[in-house]
Short mmCIF file of C-alpha atoms in Angstrom, two decimals:
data_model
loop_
_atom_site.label_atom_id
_atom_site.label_comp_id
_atom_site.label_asym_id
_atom_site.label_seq_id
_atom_site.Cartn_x
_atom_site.Cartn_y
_atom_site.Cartn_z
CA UNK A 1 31.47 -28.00 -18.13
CA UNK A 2 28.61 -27.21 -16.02
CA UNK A 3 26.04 -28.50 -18.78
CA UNK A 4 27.76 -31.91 -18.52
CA UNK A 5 28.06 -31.74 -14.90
CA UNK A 6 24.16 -30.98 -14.73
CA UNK A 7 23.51 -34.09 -17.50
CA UNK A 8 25.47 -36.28 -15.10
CA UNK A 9 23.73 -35.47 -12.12
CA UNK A 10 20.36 -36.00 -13.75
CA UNK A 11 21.29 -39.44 -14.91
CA UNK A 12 22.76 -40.28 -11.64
CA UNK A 13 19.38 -38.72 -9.25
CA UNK A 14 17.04 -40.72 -11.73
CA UNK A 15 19.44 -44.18 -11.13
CA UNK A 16 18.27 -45.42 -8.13
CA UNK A 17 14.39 -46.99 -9.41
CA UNK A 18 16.10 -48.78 -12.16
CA UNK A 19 15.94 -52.93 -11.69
CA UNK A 20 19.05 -53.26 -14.17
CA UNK A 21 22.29 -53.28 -12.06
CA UNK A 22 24.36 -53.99 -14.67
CA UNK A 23 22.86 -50.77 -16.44
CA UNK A 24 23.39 -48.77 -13.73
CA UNK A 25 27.01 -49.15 -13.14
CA UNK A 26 27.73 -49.00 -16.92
CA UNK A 27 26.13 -45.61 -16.36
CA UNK A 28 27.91 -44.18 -13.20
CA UNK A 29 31.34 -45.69 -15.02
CA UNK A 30 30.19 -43.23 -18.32
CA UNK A 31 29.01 -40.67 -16.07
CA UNK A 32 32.77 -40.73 -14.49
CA UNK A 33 34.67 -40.99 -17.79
CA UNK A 34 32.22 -38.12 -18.80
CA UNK A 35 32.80 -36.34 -16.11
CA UNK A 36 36.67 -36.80 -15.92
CA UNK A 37 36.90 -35.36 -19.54
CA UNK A 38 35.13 -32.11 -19.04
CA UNK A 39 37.56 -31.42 -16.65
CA UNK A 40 40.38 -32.51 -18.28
CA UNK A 41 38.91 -30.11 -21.70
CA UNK A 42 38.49 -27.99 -19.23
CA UNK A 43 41.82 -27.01 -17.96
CA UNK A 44 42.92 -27.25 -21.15
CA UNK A 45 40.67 -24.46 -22.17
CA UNK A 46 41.86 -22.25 -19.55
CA UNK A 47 45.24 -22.76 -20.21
CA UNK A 48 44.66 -21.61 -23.71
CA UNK A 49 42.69 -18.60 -22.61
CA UNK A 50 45.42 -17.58 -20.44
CA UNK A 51 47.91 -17.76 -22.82
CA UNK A 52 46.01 -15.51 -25.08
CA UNK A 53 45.73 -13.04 -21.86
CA UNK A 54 49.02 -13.27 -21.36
#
C-alpha cells in the first residue's frame, strides 16, 4: 500500500507543468481508482491476517 501511495503522489507532484488537461484529470481519476483499491486490498489483507491470528 505505501508503494502505491508513493507512485501516486509522484504522478500527482509532477502534474502541475503538463499543458494536457485532459491528461491530467484522466490521471488524478486513475490515481483515485488506484488509490481506492489499495485500500480496499488492503483491509482485505488484514482481515485475513487476523483471522489467521485469531
Amino acid at each position: 500500500f505505501t508503494g502505491v501511495r508513493g507512485g501516486i503522489l509522484n504522478v500527482l507532484i509532477n502534474l502541475p507543468p503538463i499543458k494536457d488537461e485532459a491528461f491530467k484529470e484522466e490521471m488524478k481519476a486513475t490515481c483515485k481508482q488506484l488509490e481506492e483499491e489499495a485500500a480496499h486490498l488492503l483491509e482485505e489483507t488484514l482481515q485475513v491476517l487476523h483471522q489467521k491470528l485469531s
